[in-house]
PDB file of C-alpha atoms in Angstrom:
ATOM      1  CA  ALA Q1443     -59.414  22.689 -80.378  1.00 75.00           C
ATOM      2  CA  GLN Q1444     -57.017  25.064 -78.751  1.00 85.00           C
ATOM      3  CA  LYS Q1445     -58.343  27.286 -76.053  1.00 92.00           C
ATOM      4  CA  VAL Q1446     -57.132  29.391 -73.165  1.00 96.00           C
ATOM      5  CA  THR Q1447     -59.429  30.154 -70.259  1.00 97.00           C
ATOM      6  CA  GLN Q1448     -58.848  32.825 -67.687  1.00 97.00           C
ATOM      7  CA  ALA Q1449     -61.880  32.537 -65.471  1.00 95.00           C
ATOM      8  CA  GLN Q1450     -61.058  35.578 -63.362  1.00 97.00           C
ATOM      9  CA  THR Q1451     -62.200  38.615 -65.284  1.00 96.00           C
ATOM     10  CA  GLU Q1452     -61.225  41.156 -62.633  1.00 97.00           C
ATOM     11  CA  ILE Q1453     -59.319  40.914 -59.370  1.00 97.00           C
ATOM     12  CA  SER Q1454     -58.735  43.588 -56.770  1.00 97.00           C
ATOM     13  CA  VAL Q1455     -56.182  43.222 -54.007  1.00 97.00           C
ATOM     14  CA  VAL Q1456     -54.682  45.527 -51.444  1.00 97.00           C
ATOM     15  CA  GLU Q1457     -51.033  46.359 -51.853  1.00 97.00           C
ATOM     16  CA  LYS Q1458     -48.651  43.770 -50.388  1.00 97.00           C
ATOM     17  CA  GLU Q1459     -51.151  40.971 -50.712  1.00 97.00           C
ATOM     18  CA  ASP Q1460     -50.274  37.920 -52.768  1.00 97.00           C
ATOM     19  CA  VAL Q1461     -52.450  37.215 -55.791  1.00 97.00           C
ATOM     20  CA  THR Q1462     -52.725  34.249 -58.150  1.00 97.00           C
ATOM     21  CA  LEU Q1463     -54.010  34.536 -61.685  1.00 98.00           C
ATOM     22  CA  ASP Q1464     -55.443  31.330 -63.071  1.00 97.00           C
ATOM     23  CA  CYS Q1465     -54.936  29.970 -66.560  1.00 98.00           C
ATOM     24  CA  VAL Q1466     -56.346  26.753 -67.958  1.00 98.00           C
ATOM     25  CA  TYR Q1467     -55.503  25.667 -71.472  1.00 97.00           C
ATOM     26  CA  GLU Q1468     -56.740  23.082 -73.913  1.00 95.00           C
ATOM     27  CA  THR Q1469     -54.702  21.396 -76.588  1.00 92.00           C
ATOM     28  CA  ARG Q1470     -54.423  17.925 -78.071  1.00 90.00           C
ATOM     29  CA  ASP Q1471     -50.816  18.465 -78.903  1.00 89.00           C
ATOM     30  CA  THR Q1472     -48.049  17.015 -76.767  1.00 88.00           C
ATOM     31  CA  THR Q1473     -45.671  19.825 -77.694  1.00 87.00           C
ATOM     32  CA  TYR Q1474     -46.817  23.316 -76.996  1.00 90.00           C
ATOM     33  CA  TYR Q1475     -45.765  26.625 -75.524  1.00 90.00           C
ATOM     34  CA  LEU Q1476     -47.394  28.729 -72.862  1.00 92.00           C
ATOM     35  CA  PHE Q1477     -46.907  32.424 -72.308  1.00 93.00           C
ATOM     36  CA  TRP Q1478     -47.877  35.212 -69.977  1.00 96.00           C
ATOM     37  CA  TYR Q1479     -48.063  38.824 -71.112  1.00 96.00           C
ATOM     38  CA  LYS Q1480     -48.788  41.958 -69.142  1.00 96.00           C
ATOM     39  CA  GLN Q1481     -50.691  44.916 -70.541  1.00 96.00           C
ATOM     40  CA  PRO Q1482     -50.366  47.954 -68.278  1.00 95.00           C
ATOM     41  CA  PRO Q1483     -52.656  50.980 -68.641  1.00 92.00           C
ATOM     42  CA  SER Q1484     -50.241  52.415 -71.209  1.00 89.00           C
ATOM     43  CA  GLY Q1485     -51.454  49.680 -73.563  1.00 90.00           C
ATOM     44  CA  GLU Q1486     -48.249  47.966 -74.603  1.00 90.00           C
ATOM     45  CA  LEU Q1487     -48.053  44.177 -74.298  1.00 93.00           C
ATOM     46  CA  VAL Q1488     -45.068  43.104 -72.261  1.00 93.00           C
ATOM     47  CA  PHE Q1489     -43.719  39.570 -72.460  1.00 91.00           C
ATOM     48  CA  LEU Q1490     -43.280  37.931 -69.058  1.00 93.00           C
ATOM     49  CA  ILE Q1491     -42.540  34.258 -69.576  1.00 90.00           C
ATOM     50  CA  ARG Q1492     -42.502  31.423 -72.114  1.00 89.00           C
ATOM     51  CA  ARG Q1493     -42.649  27.806 -71.087  1.00 89.00           C
ATOM     52  CA  ASN Q1494     -42.583  24.657 -73.220  1.00 87.00           C
ATOM     53  CA  SER Q1495     -44.636  21.589 -72.462  1.00 89.00           C
ATOM     54  CA  PHE Q1496     -41.621  19.475 -71.563  1.00 87.00           C
ATOM     55  CA  ASP Q1497     -40.507  21.764 -68.794  1.00 82.00           C
ATOM     56  CA  GLU Q1498     -42.777  21.488 -65.787  1.00 81.00           C
ATOM     57  CA  GLN Q1499     -40.400  23.149 -63.406  1.00 81.00           C
ATOM     58  CA  ASN Q1500     -41.896  26.085 -61.617  1.00 83.00           C
ATOM     59  CA  GLU Q1501     -40.275  29.404 -62.297  1.00 83.00           C
ATOM     60  CA  ILE Q1502     -39.587  32.293 -59.987  1.00 84.00           C
ATOM     61  CA  SER Q1503     -38.498  35.731 -61.061  1.00 86.00           C
ATOM     62  CA  GLY Q1504     -38.400  38.249 -58.277  1.00 91.00           C
ATOM     63  CA  ARG Q1505     -41.944  38.664 -57.002  1.00 93.00           C
ATOM     64  CA  TYR Q1506     -43.355  36.653 -59.892  1.00 94.00           C
ATOM     65  CA  SER Q1507     -43.747  32.895 -59.947  1.00 93.00           C
ATOM     66  CA  TRP Q1508     -45.393  30.469 -62.293  1.00 93.00           C
ATOM     67  CA  ASN Q1509     -46.869  27.052 -61.527  1.00 93.00           C
ATOM     68  CA  PHE Q1510     -47.165  24.777 -64.557  1.00 94.00           C
ATOM     69  CA  GLN Q1511     -49.173  21.586 -64.017  1.00 93.00           C
ATOM     70  CA  LYS Q1512     -49.808  19.407 -67.038  1.00 92.00           C
ATOM     71  CA  SER Q1513     -52.072  17.108 -65.035  1.00 92.00           C
ATOM     72  CA  THR Q1514     -54.597  19.903 -64.647  1.00 95.00           C
ATOM     73  CA  SER Q1515     -53.666  21.807 -67.833  1.00 95.00           C
ATOM     74  CA  SER Q1516     -52.958  24.878 -65.796  1.00 96.00           C
ATOM     75  CA  PHE Q1517     -50.288  27.542 -65.892  1.00 96.00           C
ATOM     76  CA  ASN Q1518     -50.983  29.846 -62.966  1.00 96.00           C
ATOM     77  CA  PHE Q1519     -49.185  33.077 -62.211  1.00 96.00           C
ATOM     78  CA  THR Q1520     -48.593  34.379 -58.690  1.00 96.00           C
ATOM     79  CA  ILE Q1521     -47.487  37.843 -57.711  1.00 96.00           C
ATOM     80  CA  THR Q1522     -46.079  38.032 -54.210  1.00 96.00           C
ATOM     81  CA  ALA Q1523     -46.346  41.231 -52.195  1.00 96.00           C
ATOM     82  CA  SER Q1524     -48.272  43.008 -54.941  1.00 96.00           C
ATOM     83  CA  GLN Q1525     -47.536  46.622 -55.782  1.00 97.00           C
ATOM     84  CA  VAL Q1526     -49.590  49.323 -57.437  1.00 96.00           C
ATOM     85  CA  VAL Q1527     -47.367  49.036 -60.522  1.00 96.00           C
ATOM     86  CA  ASP Q1528     -48.634  45.488 -60.960  1.00 97.00           C
ATOM     87  CA  SER Q1529     -52.057  46.858 -61.901  1.00 97.00           C
ATOM     88  CA  ALA Q1530     -52.592  45.680 -65.461  1.00 97.00           C
ATOM     89  CA  VAL Q1531     -54.391  43.173 -67.630  1.00 97.00           C
ATOM     90  CA  TYR Q1532     -52.580  39.856 -67.726  1.00 98.00           C
ATOM     91  CA  PHE Q1533     -52.934  37.485 -70.656  1.00 97.00           C
ATOM     92  CA  CYS Q1534     -52.150  33.805 -70.725  1.00 97.00           C
ATOM     93  CA  ALA Q1535     -51.468  32.385 -74.190  1.00 94.00           C
ATOM     94  CA  LEU Q1536     -50.819  29.106 -75.970  1.00 92.00           C
ATOM     95  CA  SER Q1537     -49.221  27.975 -79.197  1.00 89.00           C
ATOM     96  CA  ASP Q1538     -48.854  24.450 -80.505  1.00 84.00           C
ATOM     97  CA  THR Q1539     -48.032  22.510 -83.639  1.00 75.00           C
ATOM     98  CA  LYS Q1540     -51.684  22.164 -84.645  1.00 68.00           C
ATOM     99  CA  THR Q1541     -52.022  25.874 -85.198  1.00 64.00           C
ATOM    100  CA  SER Q1542     -48.340  26.166 -86.036  1.00 69.00           C
ATOM    101  CA  TYR Q1543     -46.299  27.707 -83.317  1.00 69.00           C
ATOM    102  CA  ASP Q1544     -46.726  31.089 -84.881  1.00 77.00           C
ATOM    103  CA  LYS Q1545     -50.414  31.371 -84.064  1.00 82.00           C
ATOM    104  CA  VAL Q1546     -50.486  32.288 -80.439  1.00 87.00           C
ATOM    105  CA  ILE Q1547     -53.938  31.994 -78.938  1.00 90.00           C
ATOM    106  CA  PHE Q1548     -54.595  34.467 -76.178  1.00 93.00           C
ATOM    107  CA  GLY Q1549     -56.950  34.110 -73.273  1.00 95.00           C
ATOM    108  CA  PRO Q1550     -59.449  36.859 -72.510  1.00 95.00           C
ATOM    109  CA  GLY Q1551     -57.224  38.377 -69.863  1.00 96.00           C
ATOM    110  CA  THR Q1552     -57.512  39.087 -66.150  1.00 97.00           C
ATOM    111  CA  SER Q1553     -57.629  42.688 -65.039  1.00 97.00           C
ATOM    112  CA  LEU Q1554     -55.695  43.141 -61.804  1.00 98.00           C
ATOM    113  CA  SER Q1555     -56.133  46.217 -59.659  1.00 97.00           C
ATOM    114  CA  VAL Q1556     -53.755  46.709 -56.771  1.00 97.00           C
ATOM    115  CA  ILE Q1557     -55.147  49.215 -54.314  1.00 96.00           C
ATOM    116  CA  PRO Q1558     -52.724  51.256 -52.218  1.00 94.00           C
TER     117      PRO Q1558
ATOM    118  CA  ASP C 139     -33.021  48.178 -75.815  1.00 71.00           C
ATOM    119  CA  ALA C 140     -34.545  46.928 -79.082  1.00 84.00           C
ATOM    120  CA  ARG C 141     -38.246  47.589 -79.522  1.00 92.00           C
ATOM    121  CA  VAL C 142     -40.950  47.249 -82.101  1.00 95.00           C
ATOM    122  CA  THR C 143     -42.115  50.668 -83.209  1.00 96.00           C
ATOM    123  CA  GLN C 144     -45.488  51.553 -84.672  1.00 97.00           C
ATOM    124  CA  THR C 145     -46.841  54.673 -86.288  1.00 97.00           C
ATOM    125  CA  PRO C 146     -49.121  56.438 -85.860  1.00 97.00           C
ATOM    126  CA  ARG C 147     -49.901  55.820 -82.212  1.00 96.00           C
ATOM    127  CA  HIS C 148     -53.371  57.264 -82.594  1.00 97.00           C
ATOM    128  CA  LYS C 149     -55.552  57.765 -85.641  1.00 97.00           C
ATOM    129  CA  VAL C 150     -59.014  59.248 -85.958  1.00 98.00           C
ATOM    130  CA  THR C 151     -60.581  59.081 -89.375  1.00 97.00           C
ATOM    131  CA  GLU C 152     -63.929  59.141 -91.052  1.00 97.00           C
ATOM    132  CA  MET C 153     -65.693  56.154 -92.498  1.00 97.00           C
ATOM    133  CA  GLY C 154     -64.597  55.442 -96.028  1.00 96.00           C
ATOM    134  CA  GLN C 155     -61.109  56.859 -95.653  1.00 97.00           C
ATOM    135  CA  GLU C 156     -57.944  54.867 -96.181  1.00 97.00           C
ATOM    136  CA  VAL C 157     -55.856  54.076 -93.130  1.00 98.00           C
ATOM    137  CA  THR C 158     -52.247  52.923 -93.226  1.00 98.00           C
ATOM    138  CA  MET C 159     -50.442  51.675 -90.156  1.00 98.00           C
ATOM    139  CA  ARG C 160     -46.696  51.067 -90.097  1.00 98.00           C
ATOM    140  CA  CYS C 161     -44.478  48.834 -88.073  1.00 98.00           C
ATOM    141  CA  GLN C 162     -40.743  48.564 -87.715  1.00 97.00           C
ATOM    142  CA  PRO C 163     -39.832  45.146 -86.301  1.00 97.00           C
ATOM    143  CA  ILE C 164     -36.849  44.514 -84.100  1.00 95.00           C
ATOM    144  CA  LEU C 165     -33.720  44.346 -86.216  1.00 94.00           C
ATOM    145  CA  GLY C 166     -32.858  40.740 -87.017  1.00 91.00           C
ATOM    146  CA  HIS C 167     -36.322  39.362 -86.371  1.00 92.00           C
ATOM    147  CA  ASN C 168     -37.645  37.381 -89.336  1.00 90.00           C
ATOM    148  CA  THR C 169     -41.309  37.067 -88.385  1.00 91.00           C
ATOM    149  CA  VAL C 170     -43.809  39.896 -88.146  1.00 94.00           C
ATOM    150  CA  PHE C 171     -47.368  39.656 -86.845  1.00 95.00           C
ATOM    151  CA  TRP C 172     -50.387  41.940 -86.987  1.00 96.00           C
ATOM    152  CA  TYR C 173     -53.008  41.687 -84.229  1.00 96.00           C
ATOM    153  CA  ARG C 174     -56.205  43.527 -83.498  1.00 97.00           C
ATOM    154  CA  GLN C 175     -57.517  44.051 -79.984  1.00 96.00           C
ATOM    155  CA  THR C 176     -61.118  44.899 -79.173  1.00 94.00           C
ATOM    156  CA  MET C 177     -63.166  44.604 -76.018  1.00 90.00           C
ATOM    157  CA  MET C 178     -65.505  42.108 -77.612  1.00 89.00           C
ATOM    158  CA  GLN C 179     -63.033  39.851 -79.429  1.00 89.00           C
ATOM    159  CA  GLY C 180     -59.885  40.284 -77.410  1.00 91.00           C
ATOM    160  CA  LEU C 181     -56.595  39.782 -79.243  1.00 93.00           C
ATOM    161  CA  GLU C 182     -56.956  38.381 -82.745  1.00 91.00           C
ATOM    162  CA  LEU C 183     -54.200  37.482 -85.159  1.00 92.00           C
ATOM    163  CA  LEU C 184     -54.818  39.144 -88.501  1.00 95.00           C
ATOM    164  CA  ALA C 185     -51.764  38.140 -90.535  1.00 94.00           C
ATOM    165  CA  TYR C 186     -48.104  37.329 -90.307  1.00 92.00           C
ATOM    166  CA  PHE C 187     -44.962  37.234 -92.420  1.00 93.00           C
ATOM    167  CA  ARG C 188     -41.789  35.185 -92.379  1.00 90.00           C
ATOM    168  CA  ASN C 189     -38.755  36.598 -94.128  1.00 91.00           C
ATOM    169  CA  ARG C 190     -41.120  39.163 -95.677  1.00 93.00           C
ATOM    170  CA  ALA C 191     -43.340  36.511 -97.269  1.00 92.00           C
ATOM    171  CA  PRO C 192     -46.963  36.359 -96.131  1.00 91.00           C
ATOM    172  CA  LEU C 193     -47.648  33.065 -94.367  1.00 89.00           C
ATOM    173  CA  ASP C 194     -51.186  33.481 -93.195  1.00 88.00           C
ATOM    174  CA  ASP C 195     -53.749  36.221 -93.501  1.00 88.00           C
ATOM    175  CA  SER C 196     -56.812  34.160 -92.715  1.00 88.00           C
ATOM    176  CA  GLY C 197     -57.712  36.405 -89.806  1.00 88.00           C
ATOM    177  CA  MET C 198     -58.002  39.447 -91.978  1.00 92.00           C
ATOM    178  CA  PRO C 199     -61.130  40.717 -93.773  1.00 88.00           C
ATOM    179  CA  LYS C 200     -59.916  40.315 -97.327  1.00 85.00           C
ATOM    180  CA  ASP C 201     -62.092  42.846 -98.996  1.00 91.00           C
ATOM    181  CA  ARG C 202     -60.777  45.870 -97.163  1.00 95.00           C
ATOM    182  CA  PHE C 203     -57.589  44.909 -95.348  1.00 96.00           C
ATOM    183  CA  SER C 204     -54.174  44.340 -96.842  1.00 96.00           C
ATOM    184  CA  ALA C 205     -50.803  43.688 -95.263  1.00 96.00           C
ATOM    185  CA  GLU C 206     -47.394  43.992 -96.861  1.00 95.00           C
ATOM    186  CA  MET C 207     -43.723  43.962 -96.029  1.00 96.00           C
ATOM    187  CA  PRO C 208     -41.944  46.151 -98.557  1.00 93.00           C
ATOM    188  CA  ASP C 209     -38.634  45.463 -96.842  1.00 93.00           C
ATOM    189  CA  ALA C 210     -37.267  43.782 -93.747  1.00 92.00           C
ATOM    190  CA  THR C 211     -37.590  46.940 -91.682  1.00 94.00           C
ATOM    191  CA  LEU C 212     -41.152  47.893 -92.569  1.00 97.00           C
ATOM    192  CA  ALA C 213     -44.513  46.182 -92.360  1.00 97.00           C
ATOM    193  CA  THR C 214     -47.734  47.922 -93.290  1.00 97.00           C
ATOM    194  CA  LEU C 215     -51.397  47.255 -92.606  1.00 97.00           C
ATOM    195  CA  LYS C 216     -53.874  49.101 -94.753  1.00 97.00           C
ATOM    196  CA  ILE C 217     -57.622  49.444 -94.448  1.00 97.00           C
ATOM    197  CA  GLN C 218     -59.523  50.760 -97.450  1.00 96.00           C
ATOM    198  CA  PRO C 219     -62.262  51.806 -97.028  1.00 96.00           C
ATOM    199  CA  SER C 220     -62.373  52.017 -93.257  1.00 96.00           C
ATOM    200  CA  GLU C 221     -65.567  51.359 -91.309  1.00 96.00           C
ATOM    201  CA  PRO C 222     -66.588  52.140 -87.716  1.00 96.00           C
ATOM    202  CA  ARG C 223     -66.317  48.451 -86.813  1.00 95.00           C
ATOM    203  CA  ASP C 224     -62.589  48.627 -87.583  1.00 96.00           C
ATOM    204  CA  SER C 225     -62.097  50.799 -84.518  1.00 97.00           C
ATOM    205  CA  ALA C 226     -59.616  48.916 -82.359  1.00 97.00           C
ATOM    206  CA  VAL C 227     -56.020  48.830 -81.231  1.00 97.00           C
ATOM    207  CA  TYR C 228     -53.760  47.293 -83.840  1.00 98.00           C
ATOM    208  CA  PHE C 229     -50.568  45.693 -82.602  1.00 97.00           C
ATOM    209  CA  CYS C 230     -47.527  44.665 -84.518  1.00 97.00           C
ATOM    210  CA  ALA C 231     -45.215  42.044 -83.025  1.00 95.00           C
ATOM    211  CA  SER C 232     -41.972  40.534 -84.190  1.00 94.00           C
ATOM    212  CA  GLY C 233     -40.064  37.390 -83.372  1.00 90.00           C
ATOM    213  CA  LEU C 234     -37.150  35.269 -84.483  1.00 87.00           C
ATOM    214  CA  VAL C 235     -37.669  31.753 -85.810  1.00 80.00           C
ATOM    215  CA  LEU C 236     -34.435  29.828 -86.069  1.00 74.00           C
ATOM    216  CA  LEU C 237     -35.690  26.512 -87.394  1.00 68.00           C
ATOM    217  CA  ALA C 238     -38.203  25.912 -90.140  1.00 64.00           C
ATOM    218  CA  GLY C 239     -41.479  24.901 -88.492  1.00 61.00           C
ATOM    219  CA  GLY C 240     -40.166  25.840 -85.116  1.00 63.00           C
ATOM    220  CA  PRO C 241     -41.519  28.473 -82.802  1.00 63.00           C
ATOM    221  CA  ALA C 242     -40.475  32.022 -82.489  1.00 60.00           C
ATOM    222  CA  LYS C 243     -38.562  32.390 -79.260  1.00 63.00           C
ATOM    223  CA  THR C 244     -41.181  34.875 -78.315  1.00 82.00           C
ATOM    224  CA  GLN C 245     -43.239  37.650 -79.856  1.00 88.00           C
ATOM    225  CA  TYR C 246     -42.347  41.177 -78.872  1.00 91.00           C
ATOM    226  CA  PHE C 247     -45.149  43.658 -79.244  1.00 94.00           C
ATOM    227  CA  GLY C 248     -45.127  47.262 -80.314  1.00 95.00           C
ATOM    228  CA  PRO C 249     -47.091  49.963 -78.496  1.00 94.00           C
ATOM    229  CA  GLY C 250     -50.057  49.654 -80.850  1.00 96.00           C
ATOM    230  CA  THR C 251     -52.026  52.021 -83.069  1.00 97.00           C
ATOM    231  CA  ARG C 252     -55.309  53.098 -81.563  1.00 97.00           C
ATOM    232  CA  LEU C 253     -57.729  53.574 -84.460  1.00 98.00           C
ATOM    233  CA  LEU C 254     -61.075  55.292 -84.243  1.00 97.00           C
ATOM    234  CA  VAL C 255     -63.275  55.347 -87.328  1.00 97.00           C
ATOM    235  CA  LEU C 256     -66.167  57.785 -87.085  1.00 96.00           C
TER     236      LEU C 256
END
């Protein structure tokens, strides 16, 4: 069965600290997609990244970086030098051919608080 | 900057009343999704459309919920009659699928409709 686990329910860090949000997924498919979304206090879901299962290269975008490891079924997200504006709920998500790519399965989310 | 729009942003209604939520997908996107977000269940897919045709509505309570796409620029989600347990944030998302059976490049979400049923 497909599943996304985000074991960290809530994280608090002090501004400028680095923080890593964990994501572990389960799928029997060999072709799948992984996503991260951000939901700030305003409520809108903001797309951050999409990664397919054949691309294990790590990605860096500004202060954001993603570590995809198929061996451990993990797709972790690191924010470097966190800022107050990073405070949000972050969702990891998965879609694969078993559920059709359209059915994105979301994890429960990790609530990040960045304290000034 | 293309965005998914949803109306209304907030809705308070009484149990038993009909609720209609509207979504305008990003122009050119051929796939539209409806999600519900609650504290207990998280984000759940209710239904989705491809080229205006319903593909899956298995996540939706059939007896009271209905979803339609009257045209390519409008998707609606209706609850009749509404119940307190329907209180949630309802998100619409849209995406573009280029190949049959292939994935949407990504799903772009609207701001949501926050529904409270008293």
